[in-house]
Structure formats: structure tokens, C-alpha cells
PDB file of C-alpha atoms in Angstrom:
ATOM      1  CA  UNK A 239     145.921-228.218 -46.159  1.00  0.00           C
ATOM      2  CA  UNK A 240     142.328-227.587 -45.206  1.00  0.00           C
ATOM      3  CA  UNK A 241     140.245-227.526 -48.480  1.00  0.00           C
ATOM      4  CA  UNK A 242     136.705-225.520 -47.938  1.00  0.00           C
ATOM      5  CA  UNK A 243     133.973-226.725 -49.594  1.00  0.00           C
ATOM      6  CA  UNK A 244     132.820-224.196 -52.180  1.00  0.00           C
ATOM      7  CA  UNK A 245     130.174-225.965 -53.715  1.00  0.00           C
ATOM      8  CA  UNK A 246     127.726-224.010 -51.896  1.00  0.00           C
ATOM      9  CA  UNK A 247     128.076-220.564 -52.956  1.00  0.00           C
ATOM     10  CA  UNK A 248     128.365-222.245 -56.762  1.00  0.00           C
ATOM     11  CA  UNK A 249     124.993-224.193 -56.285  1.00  0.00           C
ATOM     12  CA  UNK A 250     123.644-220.736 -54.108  1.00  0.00           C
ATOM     13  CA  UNK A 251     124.097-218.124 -57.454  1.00  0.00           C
ATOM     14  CA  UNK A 252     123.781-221.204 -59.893  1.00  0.00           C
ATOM     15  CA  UNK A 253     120.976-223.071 -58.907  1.00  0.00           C
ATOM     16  CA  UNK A 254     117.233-222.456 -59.760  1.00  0.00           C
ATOM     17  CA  UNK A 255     115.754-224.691 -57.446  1.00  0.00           C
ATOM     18  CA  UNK A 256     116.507-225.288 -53.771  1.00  0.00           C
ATOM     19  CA  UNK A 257     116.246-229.600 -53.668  1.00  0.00           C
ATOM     20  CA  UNK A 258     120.019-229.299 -54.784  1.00  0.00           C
ATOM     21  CA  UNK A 259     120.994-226.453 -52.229  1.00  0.00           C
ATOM     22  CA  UNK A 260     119.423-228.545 -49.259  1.00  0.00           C
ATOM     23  CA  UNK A 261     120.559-231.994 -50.237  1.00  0.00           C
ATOM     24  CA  UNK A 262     124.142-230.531 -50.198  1.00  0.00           C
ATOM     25  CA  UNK A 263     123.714-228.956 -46.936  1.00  0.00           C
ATOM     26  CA  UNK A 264     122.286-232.033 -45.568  1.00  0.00           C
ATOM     27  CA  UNK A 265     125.741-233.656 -46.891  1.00  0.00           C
ATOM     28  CA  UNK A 266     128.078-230.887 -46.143  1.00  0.00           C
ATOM     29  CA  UNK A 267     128.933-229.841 -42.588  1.00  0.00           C
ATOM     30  CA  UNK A 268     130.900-226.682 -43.551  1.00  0.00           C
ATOM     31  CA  UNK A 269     128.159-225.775 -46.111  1.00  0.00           C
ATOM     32  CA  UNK A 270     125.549-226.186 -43.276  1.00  0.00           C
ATOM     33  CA  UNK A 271     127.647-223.586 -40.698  1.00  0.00           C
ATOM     34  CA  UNK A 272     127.333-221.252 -43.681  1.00  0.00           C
ATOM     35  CA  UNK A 273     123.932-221.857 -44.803  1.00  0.00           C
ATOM     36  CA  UNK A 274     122.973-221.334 -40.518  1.00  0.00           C
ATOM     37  CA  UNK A 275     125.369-218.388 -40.570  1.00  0.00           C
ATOM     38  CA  UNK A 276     123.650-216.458 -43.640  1.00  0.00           C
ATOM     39  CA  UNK A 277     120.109-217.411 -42.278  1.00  0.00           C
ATOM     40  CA  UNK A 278     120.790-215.735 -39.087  1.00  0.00           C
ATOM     41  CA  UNK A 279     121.703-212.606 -40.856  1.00  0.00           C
ATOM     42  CA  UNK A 280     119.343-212.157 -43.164  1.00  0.00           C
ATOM     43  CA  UNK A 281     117.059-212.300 -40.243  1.00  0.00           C
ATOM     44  CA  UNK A 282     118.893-209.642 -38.553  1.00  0.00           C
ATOM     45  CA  UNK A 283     118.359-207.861 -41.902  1.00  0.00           C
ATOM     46  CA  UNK A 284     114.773-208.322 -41.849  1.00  0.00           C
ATOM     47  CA  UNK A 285     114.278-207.188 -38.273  1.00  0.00           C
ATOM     48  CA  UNK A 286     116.293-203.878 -38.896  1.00  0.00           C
ATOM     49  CA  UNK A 287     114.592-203.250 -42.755  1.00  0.00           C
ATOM     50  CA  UNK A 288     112.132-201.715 -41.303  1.00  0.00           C
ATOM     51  CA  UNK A 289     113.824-199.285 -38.889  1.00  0.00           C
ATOM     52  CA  UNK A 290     115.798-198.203 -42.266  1.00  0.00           C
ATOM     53  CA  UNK A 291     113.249-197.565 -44.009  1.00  0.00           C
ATOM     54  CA  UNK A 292     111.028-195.767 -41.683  1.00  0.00           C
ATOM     55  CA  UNK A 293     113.982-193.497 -41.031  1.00  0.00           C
ATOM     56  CA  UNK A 294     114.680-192.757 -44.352  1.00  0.00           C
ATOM     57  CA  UNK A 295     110.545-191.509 -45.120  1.00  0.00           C
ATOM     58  CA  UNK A 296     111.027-189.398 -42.092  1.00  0.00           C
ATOM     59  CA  UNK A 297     114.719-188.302 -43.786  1.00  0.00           C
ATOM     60  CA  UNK A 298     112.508-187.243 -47.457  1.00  0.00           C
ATOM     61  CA  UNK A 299     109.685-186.144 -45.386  1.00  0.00           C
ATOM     62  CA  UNK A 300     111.711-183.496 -43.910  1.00  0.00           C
ATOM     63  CA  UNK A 301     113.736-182.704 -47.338  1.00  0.00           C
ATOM     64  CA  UNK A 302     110.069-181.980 -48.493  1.00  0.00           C
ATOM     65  CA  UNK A 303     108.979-179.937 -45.880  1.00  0.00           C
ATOM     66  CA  UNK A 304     112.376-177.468 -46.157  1.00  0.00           C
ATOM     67  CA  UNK A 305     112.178-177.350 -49.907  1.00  0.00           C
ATOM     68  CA  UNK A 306     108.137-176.508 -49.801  1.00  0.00           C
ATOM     69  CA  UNK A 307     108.758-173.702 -46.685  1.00  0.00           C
ATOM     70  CA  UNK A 308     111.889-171.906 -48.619  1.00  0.00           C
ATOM     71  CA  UNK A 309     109.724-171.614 -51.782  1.00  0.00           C
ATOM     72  CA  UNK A 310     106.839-170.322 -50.285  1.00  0.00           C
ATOM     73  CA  UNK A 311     109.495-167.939 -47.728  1.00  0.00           C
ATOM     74  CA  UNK A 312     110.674-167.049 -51.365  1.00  0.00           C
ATOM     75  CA  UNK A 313     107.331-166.620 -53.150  1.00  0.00           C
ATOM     76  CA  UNK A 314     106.156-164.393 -50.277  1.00  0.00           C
ATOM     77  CA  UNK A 315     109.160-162.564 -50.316  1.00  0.00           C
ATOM     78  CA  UNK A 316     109.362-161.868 -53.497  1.00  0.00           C
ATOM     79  CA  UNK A 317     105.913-160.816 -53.857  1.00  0.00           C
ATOM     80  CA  UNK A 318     105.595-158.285 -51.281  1.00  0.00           C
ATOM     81  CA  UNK A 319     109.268-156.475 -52.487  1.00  0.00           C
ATOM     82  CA  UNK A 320     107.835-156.092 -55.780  1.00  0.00           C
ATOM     83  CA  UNK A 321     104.320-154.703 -54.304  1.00  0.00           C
ATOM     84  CA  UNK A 322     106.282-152.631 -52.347  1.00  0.00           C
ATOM     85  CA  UNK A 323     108.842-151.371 -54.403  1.00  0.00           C
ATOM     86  CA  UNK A 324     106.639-150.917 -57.612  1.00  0.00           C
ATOM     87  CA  UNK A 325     106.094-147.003 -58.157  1.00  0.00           C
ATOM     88  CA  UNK A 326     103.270-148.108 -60.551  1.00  0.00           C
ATOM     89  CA  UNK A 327     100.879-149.485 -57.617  1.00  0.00           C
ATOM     90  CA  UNK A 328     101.547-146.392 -55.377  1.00  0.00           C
ATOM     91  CA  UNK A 329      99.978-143.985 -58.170  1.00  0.00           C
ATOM     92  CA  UNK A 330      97.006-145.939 -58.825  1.00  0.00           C
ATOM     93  CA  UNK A 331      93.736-143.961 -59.312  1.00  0.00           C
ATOM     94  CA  UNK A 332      90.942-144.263 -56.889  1.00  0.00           C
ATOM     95  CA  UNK A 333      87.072-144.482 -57.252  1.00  0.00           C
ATOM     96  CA  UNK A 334      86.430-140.702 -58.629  1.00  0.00           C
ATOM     97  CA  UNK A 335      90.018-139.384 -59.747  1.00  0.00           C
ATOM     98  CA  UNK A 336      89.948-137.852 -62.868  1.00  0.00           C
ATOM     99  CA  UNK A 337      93.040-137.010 -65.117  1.00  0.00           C
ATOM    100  CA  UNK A 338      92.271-134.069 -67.200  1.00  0.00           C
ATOM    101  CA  UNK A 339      94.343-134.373 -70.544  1.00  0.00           C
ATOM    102  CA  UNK A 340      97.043-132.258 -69.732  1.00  0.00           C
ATOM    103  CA  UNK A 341      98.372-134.699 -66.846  1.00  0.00           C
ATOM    104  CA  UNK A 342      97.972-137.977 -69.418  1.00  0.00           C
ATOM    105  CA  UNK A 343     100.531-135.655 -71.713  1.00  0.00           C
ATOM    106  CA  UNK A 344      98.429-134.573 -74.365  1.00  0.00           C
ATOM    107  CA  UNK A 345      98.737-131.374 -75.818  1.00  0.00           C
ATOM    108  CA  UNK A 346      96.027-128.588 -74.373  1.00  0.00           C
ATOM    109  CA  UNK A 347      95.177-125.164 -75.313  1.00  0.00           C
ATOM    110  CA  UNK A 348      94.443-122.344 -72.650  1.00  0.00           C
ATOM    111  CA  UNK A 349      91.072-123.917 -71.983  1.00  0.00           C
ATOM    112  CA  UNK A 350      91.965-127.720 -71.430  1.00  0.00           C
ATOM    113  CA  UNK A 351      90.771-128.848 -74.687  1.00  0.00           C
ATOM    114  CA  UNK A 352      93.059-131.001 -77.017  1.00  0.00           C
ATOM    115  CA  UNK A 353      94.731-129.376 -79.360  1.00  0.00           C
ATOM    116  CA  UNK A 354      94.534-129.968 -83.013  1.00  0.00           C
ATOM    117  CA  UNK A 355      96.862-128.990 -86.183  1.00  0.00           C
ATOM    118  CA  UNK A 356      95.022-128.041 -88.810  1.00  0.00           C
TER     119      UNK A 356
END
């Protein structure tokens, strides 16, 4: 049987300093493929980071964008069906209207004037 060395990965999570990692790999052809084997992809890691992560700003920067036009599509919306719809802003008074008393609903004798009980 072939027994793999697997001293590497133990001194790799275990280890706090790297003089033990590299005198073992100095030792240890198998550990060395893997050590060469991991470099190599964390530099492919490295060279594609970047990529990632400019794709996924562009990803939130366009999540932003939808959520900020749909609330103010909604805000406008919203506003203008309430100006629109409210009966209160299409009898405003203009500059000069007058209501006597009778239109505001007060009681009124023959002559306009308020009427009082004695």
C-alpha cells in the first residue's frame, strides 16, 4: 500500500509559524506537489477576486438603482392619485371667494344674518 503523507495539512491548520511548514516541504516530496498545487490556485484565486467582486458592486449597484426608481415610481404615483382623486382640493377657495353663512351651514334668517335663540 501507498501511504500519503499527511503531515502537511496537520502542520498547515496546526502550525503558527511557517519554519515547520517549509522544512517539511523541503523533506517531503508529496507534501511539496501539494504545497506547489495549492500555491498555484490560490493565485488563480487572486487573479479572478477581483473580477468577483467588481461584478458583484455592479450586481448591488443595480439592486439599488431598481429599489430607489420603484419607490420614487410609487411615491409619484401615489401622490398625484390622491391630488387627483381628493374632492377636498377641487373645492378650494380662490383669492376673493366669499362663503356667506348660509353655504358654511349655519343657520340664517331671511336677511343672511345668523340666527340666534333667545
Amino acid at each position: 500500500m501507498n501511504n500519503k503523507c499527511s503531515k502537511f495539512e496537520e502542520l498547515f491548520i496546526s502550525s503558527s509559524n511557517n519554519e515547520e511548514i517549509e522544512k517539511h516541504i523541503q523533506e517531503c516530496e508529496e507534501c511539496r506537489k501539494e504545497y506547489e498545487l495549492q500555491t498555484k490556485v490560490s493565485s488563480l484565486l487572486d487573479e479572478v477576486k477581483m473580477y468577483y467582486y467588481s461584478k458583484r458592486k455592479q450586481r448591488t449597484a443595480k439592486i439599488r438603482a431598481a429599489c430607489a426608481i420603484m419607490f420614487l415610481a410609487f411615491s409619484i404615483l401615489s401622490v398625484t392619485g390622491w391630488a387627483l382623486n381628493d374632492d377636498d382640493l377641487l373645492d378650494t377657495l380662490k383669492y376673493g371667494d366669499t362663503l356667506s353663512a348660509e353655504e358654511l351651514g349655519f343657520p340664517v334668517d331671511s336677511y343672511g344674518l345668523l340666527m340666534v335663540d333667545e
